[in-house]
Coordinates of C-alpha atoms in Angstrom, one line a residue:
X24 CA 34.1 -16.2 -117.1
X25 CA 35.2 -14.8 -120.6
X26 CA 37.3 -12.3 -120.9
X27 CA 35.4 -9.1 -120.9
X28 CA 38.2 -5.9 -120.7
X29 CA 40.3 -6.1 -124.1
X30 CA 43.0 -4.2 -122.9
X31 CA 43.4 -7.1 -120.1
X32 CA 45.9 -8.6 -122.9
X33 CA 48.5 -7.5 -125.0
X34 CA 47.3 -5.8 -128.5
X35 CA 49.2 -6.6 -131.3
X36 CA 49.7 -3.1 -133.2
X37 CA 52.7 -3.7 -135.9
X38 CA 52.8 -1.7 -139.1
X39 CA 55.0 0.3 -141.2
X40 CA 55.4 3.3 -143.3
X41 CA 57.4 3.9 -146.9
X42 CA 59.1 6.4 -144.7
X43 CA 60.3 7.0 -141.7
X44 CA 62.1 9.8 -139.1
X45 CA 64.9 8.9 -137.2
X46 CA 63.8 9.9 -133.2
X47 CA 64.8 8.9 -129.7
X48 CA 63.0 6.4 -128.1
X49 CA 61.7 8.9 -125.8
X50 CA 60.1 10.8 -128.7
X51 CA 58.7 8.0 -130.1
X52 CA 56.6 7.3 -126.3
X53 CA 55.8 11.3 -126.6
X54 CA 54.6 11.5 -130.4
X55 CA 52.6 7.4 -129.4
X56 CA 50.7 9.9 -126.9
X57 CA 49.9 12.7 -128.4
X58 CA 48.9 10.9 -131.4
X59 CA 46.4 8.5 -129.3
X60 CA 45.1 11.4 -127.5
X61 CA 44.5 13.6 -130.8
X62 CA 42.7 10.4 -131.4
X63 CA 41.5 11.4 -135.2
X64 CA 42.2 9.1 -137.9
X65 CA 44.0 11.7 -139.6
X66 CA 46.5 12.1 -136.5
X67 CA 46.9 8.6 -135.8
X68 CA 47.9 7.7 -139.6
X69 CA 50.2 10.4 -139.4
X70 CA 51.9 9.3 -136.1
X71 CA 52.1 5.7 -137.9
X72 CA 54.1 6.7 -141.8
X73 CA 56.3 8.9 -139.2
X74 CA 56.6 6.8 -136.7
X75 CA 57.0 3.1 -137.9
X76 CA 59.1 0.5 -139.3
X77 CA 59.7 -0.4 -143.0
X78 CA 59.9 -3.5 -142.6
X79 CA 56.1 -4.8 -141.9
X80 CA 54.6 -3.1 -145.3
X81 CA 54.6 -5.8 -147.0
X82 CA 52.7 -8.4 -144.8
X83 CA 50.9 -6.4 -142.8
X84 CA 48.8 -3.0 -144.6
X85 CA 48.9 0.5 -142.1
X86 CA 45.2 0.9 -142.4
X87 CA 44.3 -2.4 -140.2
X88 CA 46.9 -0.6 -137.7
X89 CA 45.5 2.7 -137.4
X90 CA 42.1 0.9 -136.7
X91 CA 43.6 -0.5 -133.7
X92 CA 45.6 2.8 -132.4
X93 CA 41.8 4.6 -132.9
X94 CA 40.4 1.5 -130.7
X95 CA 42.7 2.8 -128.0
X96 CA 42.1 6.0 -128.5
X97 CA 38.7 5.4 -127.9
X98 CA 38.4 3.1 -125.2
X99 CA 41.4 5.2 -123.1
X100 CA 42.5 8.5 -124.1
X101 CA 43.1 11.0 -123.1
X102 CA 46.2 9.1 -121.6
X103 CA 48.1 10.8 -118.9
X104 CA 52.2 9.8 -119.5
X105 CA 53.2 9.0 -115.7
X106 CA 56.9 7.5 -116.3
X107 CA 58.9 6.5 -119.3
X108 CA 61.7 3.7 -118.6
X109 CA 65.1 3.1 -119.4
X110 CA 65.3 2.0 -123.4
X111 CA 66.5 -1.0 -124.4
X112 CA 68.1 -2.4 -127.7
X113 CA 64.4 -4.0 -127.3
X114 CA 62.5 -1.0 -127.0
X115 CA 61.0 0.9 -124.2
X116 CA 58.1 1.0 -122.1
X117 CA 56.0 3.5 -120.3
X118 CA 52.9 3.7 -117.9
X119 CA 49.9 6.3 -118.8
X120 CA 46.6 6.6 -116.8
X121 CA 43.4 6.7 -118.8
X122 CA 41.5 9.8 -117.7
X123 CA 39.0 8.6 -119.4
X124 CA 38.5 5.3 -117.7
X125 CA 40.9 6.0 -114.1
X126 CA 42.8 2.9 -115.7
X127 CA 47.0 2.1 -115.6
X128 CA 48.4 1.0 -118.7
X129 CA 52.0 -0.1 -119.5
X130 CA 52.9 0.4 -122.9
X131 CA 55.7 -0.9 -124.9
X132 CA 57.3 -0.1 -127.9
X133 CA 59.3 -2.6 -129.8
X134 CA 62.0 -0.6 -131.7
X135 CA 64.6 -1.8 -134.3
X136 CA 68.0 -1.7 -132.5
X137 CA 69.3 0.4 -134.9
X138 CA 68.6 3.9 -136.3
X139 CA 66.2 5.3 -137.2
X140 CA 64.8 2.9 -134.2
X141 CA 61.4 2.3 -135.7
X142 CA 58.6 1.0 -134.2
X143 CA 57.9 -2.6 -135.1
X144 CA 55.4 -3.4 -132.6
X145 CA 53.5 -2.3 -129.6
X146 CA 52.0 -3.5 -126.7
X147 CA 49.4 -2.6 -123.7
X148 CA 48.4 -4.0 -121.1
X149 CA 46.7 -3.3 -117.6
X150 CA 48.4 -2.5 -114.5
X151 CA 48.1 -0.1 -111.4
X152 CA 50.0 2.1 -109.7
X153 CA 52.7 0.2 -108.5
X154 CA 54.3 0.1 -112.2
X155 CA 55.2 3.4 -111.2
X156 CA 57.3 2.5 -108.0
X157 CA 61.2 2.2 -107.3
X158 CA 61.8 -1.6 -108.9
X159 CA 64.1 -3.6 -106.4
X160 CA 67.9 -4.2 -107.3
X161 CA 67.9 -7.8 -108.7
X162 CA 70.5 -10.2 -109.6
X163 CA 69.4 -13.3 -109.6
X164 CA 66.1 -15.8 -109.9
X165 CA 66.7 -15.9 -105.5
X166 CA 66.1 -12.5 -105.5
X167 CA 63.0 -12.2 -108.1
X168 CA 61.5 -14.5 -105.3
X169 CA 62.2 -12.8 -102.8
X170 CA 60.9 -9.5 -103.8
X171 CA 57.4 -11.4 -105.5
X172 CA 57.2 -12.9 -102.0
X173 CA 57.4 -9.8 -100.4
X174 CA 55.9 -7.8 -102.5
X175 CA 52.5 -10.2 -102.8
X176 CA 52.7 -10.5 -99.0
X177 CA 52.1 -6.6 -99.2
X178 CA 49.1 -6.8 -101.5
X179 CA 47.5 -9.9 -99.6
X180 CA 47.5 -7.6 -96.4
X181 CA 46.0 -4.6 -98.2
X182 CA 43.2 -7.5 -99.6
X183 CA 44.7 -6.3 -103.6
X184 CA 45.8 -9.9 -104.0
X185 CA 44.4 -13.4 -103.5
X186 CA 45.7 -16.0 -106.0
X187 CA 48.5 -17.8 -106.6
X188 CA 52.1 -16.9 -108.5
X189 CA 54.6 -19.1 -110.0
X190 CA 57.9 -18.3 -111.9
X191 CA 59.8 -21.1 -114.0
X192 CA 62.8 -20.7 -115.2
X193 CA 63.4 -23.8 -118.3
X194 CA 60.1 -25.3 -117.3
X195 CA 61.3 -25.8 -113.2
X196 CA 59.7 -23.6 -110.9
X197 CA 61.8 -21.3 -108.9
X198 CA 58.7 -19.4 -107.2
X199 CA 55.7 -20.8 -106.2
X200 CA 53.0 -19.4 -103.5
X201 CA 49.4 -19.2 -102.9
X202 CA 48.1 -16.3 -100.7
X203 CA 44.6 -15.0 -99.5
X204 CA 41.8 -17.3 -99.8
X205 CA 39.4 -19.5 -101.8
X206 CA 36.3 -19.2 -99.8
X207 CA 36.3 -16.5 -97.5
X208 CA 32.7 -17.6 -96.1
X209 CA 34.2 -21.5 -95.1
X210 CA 37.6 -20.0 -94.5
X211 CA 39.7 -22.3 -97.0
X212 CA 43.0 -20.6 -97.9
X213 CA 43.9 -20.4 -101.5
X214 CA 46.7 -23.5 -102.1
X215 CA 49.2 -23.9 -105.1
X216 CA 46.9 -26.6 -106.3
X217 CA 43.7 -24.9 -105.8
X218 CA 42.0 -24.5 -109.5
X219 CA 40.9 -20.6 -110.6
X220 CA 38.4 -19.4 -113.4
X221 CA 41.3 -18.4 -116.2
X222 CA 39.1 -16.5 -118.4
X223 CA 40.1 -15.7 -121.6
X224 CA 43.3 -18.2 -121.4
X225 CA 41.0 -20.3 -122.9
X226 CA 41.0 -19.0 -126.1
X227 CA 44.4 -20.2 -126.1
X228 CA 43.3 -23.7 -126.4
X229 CA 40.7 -23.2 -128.9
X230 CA 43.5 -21.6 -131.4
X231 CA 45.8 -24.3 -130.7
X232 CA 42.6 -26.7 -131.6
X233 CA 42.0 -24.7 -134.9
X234 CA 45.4 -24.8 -135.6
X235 CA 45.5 -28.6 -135.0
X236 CA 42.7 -29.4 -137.2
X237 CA 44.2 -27.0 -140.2
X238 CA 47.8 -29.1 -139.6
X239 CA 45.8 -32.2 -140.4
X240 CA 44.3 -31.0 -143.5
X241 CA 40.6 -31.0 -141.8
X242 CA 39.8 -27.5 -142.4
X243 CA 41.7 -24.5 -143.7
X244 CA 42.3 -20.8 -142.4
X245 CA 40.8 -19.4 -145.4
X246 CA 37.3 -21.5 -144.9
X247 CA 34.0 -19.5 -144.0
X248 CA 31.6 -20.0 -141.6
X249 CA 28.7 -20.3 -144.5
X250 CA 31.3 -23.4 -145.7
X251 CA 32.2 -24.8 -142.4
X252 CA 28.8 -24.5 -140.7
X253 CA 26.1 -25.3 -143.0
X254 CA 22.5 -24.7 -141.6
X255 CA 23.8 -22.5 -138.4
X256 CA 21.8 -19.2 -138.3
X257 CA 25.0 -17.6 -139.3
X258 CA 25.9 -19.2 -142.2
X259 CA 22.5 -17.5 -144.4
X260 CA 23.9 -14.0 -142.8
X261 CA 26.5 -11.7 -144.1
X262 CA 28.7 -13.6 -140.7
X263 CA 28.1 -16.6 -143.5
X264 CA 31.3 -14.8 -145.3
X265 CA 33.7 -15.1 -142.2
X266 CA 36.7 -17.0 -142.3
X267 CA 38.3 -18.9 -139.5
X268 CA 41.1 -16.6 -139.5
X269 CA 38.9 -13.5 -139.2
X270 CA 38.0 -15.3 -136.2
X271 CA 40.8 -16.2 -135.0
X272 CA 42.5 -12.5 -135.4
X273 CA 39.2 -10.6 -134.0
X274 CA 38.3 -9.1 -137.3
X275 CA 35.6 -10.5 -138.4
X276 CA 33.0 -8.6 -136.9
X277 CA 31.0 -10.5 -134.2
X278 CA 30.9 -8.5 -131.1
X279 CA 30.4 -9.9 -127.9
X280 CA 28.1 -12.4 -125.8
X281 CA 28.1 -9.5 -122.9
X282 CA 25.2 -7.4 -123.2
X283 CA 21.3 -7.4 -122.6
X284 CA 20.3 -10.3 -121.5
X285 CA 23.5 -12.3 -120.6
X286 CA 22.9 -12.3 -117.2
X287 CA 19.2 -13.4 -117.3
X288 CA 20.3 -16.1 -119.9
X289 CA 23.5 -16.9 -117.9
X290 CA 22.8 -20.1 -116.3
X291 CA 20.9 -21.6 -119.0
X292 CA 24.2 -21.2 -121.3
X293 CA 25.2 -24.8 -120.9
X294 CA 25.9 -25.6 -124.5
X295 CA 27.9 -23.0 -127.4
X296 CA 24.8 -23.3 -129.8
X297 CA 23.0 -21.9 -126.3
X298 CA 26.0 -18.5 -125.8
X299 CA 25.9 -18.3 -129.9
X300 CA 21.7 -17.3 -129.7
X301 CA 22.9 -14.0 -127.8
X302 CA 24.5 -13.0 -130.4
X303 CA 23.7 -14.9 -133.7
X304 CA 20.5 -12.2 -134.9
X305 CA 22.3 -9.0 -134.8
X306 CA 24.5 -6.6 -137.7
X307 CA 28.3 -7.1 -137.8
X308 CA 29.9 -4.7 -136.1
X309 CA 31.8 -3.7 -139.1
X310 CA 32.4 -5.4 -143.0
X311 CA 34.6 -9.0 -142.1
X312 CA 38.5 -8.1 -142.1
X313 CA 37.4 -3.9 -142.2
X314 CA 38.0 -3.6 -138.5
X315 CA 39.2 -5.0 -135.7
X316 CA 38.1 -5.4 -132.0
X317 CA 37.6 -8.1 -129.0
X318 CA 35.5 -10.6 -129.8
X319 CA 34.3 -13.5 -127.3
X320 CA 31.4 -14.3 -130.4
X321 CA 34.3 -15.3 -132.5
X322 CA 35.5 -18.0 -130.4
X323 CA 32.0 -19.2 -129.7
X324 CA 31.6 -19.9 -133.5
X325 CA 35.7 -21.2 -133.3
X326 CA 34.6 -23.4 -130.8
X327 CA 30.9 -24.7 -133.2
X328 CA 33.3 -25.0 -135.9
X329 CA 35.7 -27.2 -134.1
X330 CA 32.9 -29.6 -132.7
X331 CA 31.7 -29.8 -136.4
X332 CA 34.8 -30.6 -137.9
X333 CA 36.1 -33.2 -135.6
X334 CA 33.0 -34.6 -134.0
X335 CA 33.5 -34.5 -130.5
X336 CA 32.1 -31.5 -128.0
X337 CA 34.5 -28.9 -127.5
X338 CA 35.4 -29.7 -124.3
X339 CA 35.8 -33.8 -125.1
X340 CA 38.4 -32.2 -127.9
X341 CA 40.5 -30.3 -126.4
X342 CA 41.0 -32.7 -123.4
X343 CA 42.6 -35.0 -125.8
X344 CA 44.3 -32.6 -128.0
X345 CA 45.3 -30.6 -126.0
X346 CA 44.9 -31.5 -122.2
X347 CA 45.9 -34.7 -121.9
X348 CA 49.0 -35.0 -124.3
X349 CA 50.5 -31.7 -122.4
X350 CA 50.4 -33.4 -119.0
X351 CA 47.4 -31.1 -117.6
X352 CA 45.6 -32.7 -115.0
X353 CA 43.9 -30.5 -113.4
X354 CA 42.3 -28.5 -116.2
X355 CA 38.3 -29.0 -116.9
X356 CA 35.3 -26.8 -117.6
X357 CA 33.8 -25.1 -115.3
X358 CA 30.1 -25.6 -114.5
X359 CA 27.9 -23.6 -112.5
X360 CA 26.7 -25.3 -109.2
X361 CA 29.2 -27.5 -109.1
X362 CA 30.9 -28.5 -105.8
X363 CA 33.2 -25.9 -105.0
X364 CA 36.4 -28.2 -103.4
X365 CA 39.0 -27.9 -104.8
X366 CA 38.6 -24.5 -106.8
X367 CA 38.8 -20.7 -105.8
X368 CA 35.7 -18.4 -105.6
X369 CA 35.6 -15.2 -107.3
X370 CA 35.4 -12.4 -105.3
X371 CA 34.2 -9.1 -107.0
X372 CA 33.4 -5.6 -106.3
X373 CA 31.3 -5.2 -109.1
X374 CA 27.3 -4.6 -109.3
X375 CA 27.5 -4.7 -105.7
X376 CA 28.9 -1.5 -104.2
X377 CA 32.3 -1.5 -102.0
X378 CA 32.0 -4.7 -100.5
X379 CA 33.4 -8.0 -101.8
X380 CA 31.1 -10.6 -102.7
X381 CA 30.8 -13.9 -105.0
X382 CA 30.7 -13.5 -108.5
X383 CA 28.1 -16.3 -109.1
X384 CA 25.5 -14.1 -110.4
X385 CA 27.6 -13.2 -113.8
X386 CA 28.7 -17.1 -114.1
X387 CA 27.2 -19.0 -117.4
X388 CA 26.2 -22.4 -117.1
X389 CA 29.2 -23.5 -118.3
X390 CA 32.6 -22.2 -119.8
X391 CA 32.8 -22.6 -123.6
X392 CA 35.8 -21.9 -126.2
X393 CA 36.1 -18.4 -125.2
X394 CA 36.5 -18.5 -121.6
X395 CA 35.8 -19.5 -118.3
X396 CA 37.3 -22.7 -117.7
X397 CA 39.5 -23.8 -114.9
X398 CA 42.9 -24.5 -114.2
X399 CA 45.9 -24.3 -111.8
X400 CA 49.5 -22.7 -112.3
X401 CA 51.0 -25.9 -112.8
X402 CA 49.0 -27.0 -115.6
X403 CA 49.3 -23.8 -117.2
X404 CA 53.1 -24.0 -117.1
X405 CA 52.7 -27.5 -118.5
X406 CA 50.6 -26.2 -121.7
X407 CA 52.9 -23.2 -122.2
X408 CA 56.2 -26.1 -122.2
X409 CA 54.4 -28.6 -124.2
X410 CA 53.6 -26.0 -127.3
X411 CA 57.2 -24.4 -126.9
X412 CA 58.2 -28.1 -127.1
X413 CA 56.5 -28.7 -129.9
X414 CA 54.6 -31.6 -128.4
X415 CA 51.0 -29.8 -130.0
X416 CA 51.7 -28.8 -133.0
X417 CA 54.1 -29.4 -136.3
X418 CA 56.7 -26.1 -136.0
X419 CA 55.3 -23.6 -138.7
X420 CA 52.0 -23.6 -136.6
X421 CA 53.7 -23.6 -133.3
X422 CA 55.3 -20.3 -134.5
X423 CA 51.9 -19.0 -136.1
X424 CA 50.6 -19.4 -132.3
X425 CA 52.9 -17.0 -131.3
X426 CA 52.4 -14.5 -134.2
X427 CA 49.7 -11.8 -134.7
X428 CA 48.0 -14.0 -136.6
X429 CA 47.2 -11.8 -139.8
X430 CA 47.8 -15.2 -142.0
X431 CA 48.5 -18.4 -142.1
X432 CA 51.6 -20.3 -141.2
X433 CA 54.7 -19.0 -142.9
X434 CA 53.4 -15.5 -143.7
X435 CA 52.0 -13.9 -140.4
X436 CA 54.7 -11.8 -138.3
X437 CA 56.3 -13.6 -135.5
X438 CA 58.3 -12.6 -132.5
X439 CA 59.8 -9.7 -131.8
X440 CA 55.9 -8.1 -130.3
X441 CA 52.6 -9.0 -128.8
X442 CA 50.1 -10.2 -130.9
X443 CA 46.1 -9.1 -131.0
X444 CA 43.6 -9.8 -128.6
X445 CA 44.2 -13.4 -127.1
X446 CA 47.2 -14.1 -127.3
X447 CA 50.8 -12.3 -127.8
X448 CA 54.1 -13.0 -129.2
X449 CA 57.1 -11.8 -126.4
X450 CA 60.5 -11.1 -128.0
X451 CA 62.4 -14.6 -129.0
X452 CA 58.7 -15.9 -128.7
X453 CA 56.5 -17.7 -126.5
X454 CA 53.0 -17.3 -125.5
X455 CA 51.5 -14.3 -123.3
X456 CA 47.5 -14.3 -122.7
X457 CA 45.1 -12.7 -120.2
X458 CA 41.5 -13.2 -119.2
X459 CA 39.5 -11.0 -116.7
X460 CA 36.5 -10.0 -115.9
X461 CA 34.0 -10.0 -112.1
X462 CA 36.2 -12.1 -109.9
X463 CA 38.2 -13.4 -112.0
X464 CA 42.3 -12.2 -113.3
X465 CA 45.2 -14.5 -114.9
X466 CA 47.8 -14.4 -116.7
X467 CA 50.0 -16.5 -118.3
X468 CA 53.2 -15.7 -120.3
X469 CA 56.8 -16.9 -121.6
X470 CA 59.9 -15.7 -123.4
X471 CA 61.6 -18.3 -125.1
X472 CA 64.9 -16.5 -125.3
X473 CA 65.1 -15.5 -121.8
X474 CA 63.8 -18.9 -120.6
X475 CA 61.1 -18.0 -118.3
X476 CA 57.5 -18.6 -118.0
X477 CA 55.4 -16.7 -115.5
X478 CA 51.6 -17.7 -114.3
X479 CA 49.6 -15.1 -111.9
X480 CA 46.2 -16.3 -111.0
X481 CA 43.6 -14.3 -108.6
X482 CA 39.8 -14.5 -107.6
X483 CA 39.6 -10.8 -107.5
X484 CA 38.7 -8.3 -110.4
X485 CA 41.4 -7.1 -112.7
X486 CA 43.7 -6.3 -112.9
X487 CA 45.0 -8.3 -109.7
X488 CA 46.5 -10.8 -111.8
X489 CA 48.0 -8.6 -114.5
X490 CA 49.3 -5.6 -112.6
X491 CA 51.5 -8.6 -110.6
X492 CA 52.6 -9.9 -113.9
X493 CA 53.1 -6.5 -115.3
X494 CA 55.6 -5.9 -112.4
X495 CA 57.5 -9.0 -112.0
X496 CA 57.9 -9.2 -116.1
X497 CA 59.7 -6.3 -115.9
X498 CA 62.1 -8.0 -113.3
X499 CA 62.4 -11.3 -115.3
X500 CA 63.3 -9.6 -118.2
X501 CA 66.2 -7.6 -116.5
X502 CA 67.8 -11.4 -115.5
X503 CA 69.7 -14.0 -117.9
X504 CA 68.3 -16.9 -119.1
X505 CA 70.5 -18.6 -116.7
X506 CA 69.4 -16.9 -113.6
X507 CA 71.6 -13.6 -113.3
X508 CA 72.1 -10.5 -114.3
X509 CA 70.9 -9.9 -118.2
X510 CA 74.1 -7.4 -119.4
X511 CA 72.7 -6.9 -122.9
X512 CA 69.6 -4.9 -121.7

């Protein structure tokens, strides 16, 4: 499935102000909450010129910023401040519950290591309530899988978990394990092979496609959708002026392909030009590059635009873009009433009272370039070594992957915090991305300084997948890049 929860990945949320106070770390996590929970755009632009770096101004305006604090705001607040953590020379974090929607959130706050400790960057994402418990005393990579074992053992029993982890440490796995199963009705345990709906980790793909095809010359970041789709239903629209970035960054507009009449349309949507006719006749959701907020539409169109420019179906392209020269075997789309060996079944909650069930109902006919496909842990780990490797992409773009994406190649921010929507830039960089939505939670994520990648996969709702991640990323960042103890933080 696509991802459907936008706070089920990190949000990108750097800006700065011509001025700035010099504050504790602490009181920048109290003034974040009282600012998101005033939720005015007054208070929020207030909280950011106070609040905020210098040193973004320049590439990156506050008012696009504030948009996304008010998106919070609206979605979450008021926020409830549970626990603040230990600050770092990094930053610091801290988990709030959403009274408004009885969900956990970690935040962090990336802040300069030096007075007056600005925020650079922020970022959210979805956990539970174990963020919240006693972390166990670790000192090595043994004992990180020790404790995941344990700890996911836990969860299995309590039926809060059914997926499969695996922690690298320079590409080699150090942790690996499947738990719960794949189909509870045949009684087939999940394995480390077994393949799981990723959701919105797809989207991952589709920008490493676009950014592909822009590295070749074949289309540019600054090209609309009226130019690079001539005679869609969107290009004689006001989505006509669009541009692939837009897309890309989630501020173009579109909305979403959830809605009325998804799930009567869902297993007819075999084909992108069949998911863009759910959304193609509405209004923008706001002016192109005026706003910003989660859009599965956009990659639809990313995903037109990418069979137009190169000729091939989506899928055909990015299995030999993108698949195939990373080493991922076991990665395909997923289509609806296919054999089942081999793959996990979602298991949801949702529309369907206490009780698990199958998610088949909310399945489209096919995944597209925003979501849905399938994949395993190992294959995942392969794509995240193969674009830190630079086997995908020329090295300005592989660094534009893990920025926030607000321009091309060479001017966008990279590195030191998440970036929006799909995808996320960790500190020394890497890739972090999330998909979720009935049945289906994963996560996949890496820091290229500390040397670790981490995959969580589940068949449950979210955040099964990302409340494990949230928890054991907080472990792997307190260890070296060799294995032990990390002294600087």
């Amino acid at each position: 499935m696509l991802q459907k929860l936008g706070l089920g990945v990190f949000a990108m949320l750097q800006v700065a102000a011509p001025s700035i106070e010099s504050r504790t770390p602490s009181q920048r996590v109290e003034a974040f909450v009282a600012a998101v929970n005033a939720g005015s755009e007054a208070a929020l632009r207030q909280f950011v010129e106070a609040n905020y770096a210098k040193s973004a101004l320049a590439q990156t305006p506050a008012g696009p910023r504030v948009e996304r604090l008010a998106g919070l705001a609206g979605e979450e607040a008021p926020l409830e401040l549970k626990t603040t953590r230990e600050a770092t020379p990094q930053g610091v974090a801290f988990v709030v519950r959403s009274k408004k929607s009885g969900r956990w959130l970690e935040i962090r706050l990336d802040l300069e290591p030096e007075p007056p400790r600005g925020i650079v960057g922020v970022g959210v994402q979805m956990t539970d309530a174990s963020a919240v418990e006693a972390e166990p005393p670790l000192s090595s990579d043994d004992d990180a899988a020790k404790a995941a074992d344990a700890a996911l053992s836990a969860l299995a029993r309590e039926d809060r978990f059914s997926g499969v982890v695996l922690m690298a440490r320079s590409g080699r796995p150090f942790f690996e394990k499947a738990y719960g199963m794949a189909d509870r009705e045949r009684g087939v345990a999940n394995t480390t092979g077994t393949r799981f709906d990723i959701g919105s980790i797809n989207k991952a793909f589709t920008q490493v496609a676009i950014a592909q095809l822009a590295a070749a010359g074949k289309l540019s970041l600054s090209d609309t959708i009226r130019r690079r789709l001539p005679g869609d239903p969107l290009a004689s629209t006001e989505a006509g002026d669009i541009t692939i970035l837009q897309l890309v960054n989630m501020t173009s507009g579109l909305g979403d392909v959830f809605g009325e009449g998804y799930e009567e349309a869902a297993p007819r949507l075999m084909t992108l030009a069949d998911f863009e006719r759910l959304f193609a006749g509405k209004p923008l959701e706001f002016p192109p590059g005026k706003g910003r907020r989660y859009s599965n539409a956009g990659y639809i169109v990313l995903g037109l635009i990418i069979e137009r420019v190169s000729g091939q179906s989506y899928d055909d392209y990015v299995r030999e873009h993108v698949f195939v020269p990373a080493g991922m075997t076991a990665t395909a789309p997923s289509v609806r009433g296919a054999p089942t060996t081999g793959r996990a079944i979602g298991y949801t909650r949702e529309s369907g009272g206490a009780a698990l069930h199958p998610n088949t109902a909310t399945l489209p006919g096919r995944s597209s370039s925003a979501g849905g496909g399938l994949s395993t842990a190992r294959d995942l780990l392969a794509f995240d070594r193969a674009l830190a490797g630079g086997n995908l992409l020329p090295p300005s773009w592989t660094a534009w992957i893990s920025s926030d994406k607000s321009a091309p190649p060479g001017e966008a921010e990279t590195g030191a915090a998440p970036a929006a929507s799909a995808v996320r830039a960790p500190g020394s960089a890497g890739l972090g991305i999330a998909g979720g939505s009935s049945g289906v939670n994963a996560s996949l994520e890496s820091d290229n300084g500390r040397g670790y990648t981490l995959v969580v996969l589940a068949n449950l709702d979210p955040p099964a997948a990302e409340s494990v991640a949230s928890r054991f990323r907080r472990w792997l960042k307190g260890i070296g890049p060799a294995g032990s103890p990390d002294k600087k933080s």
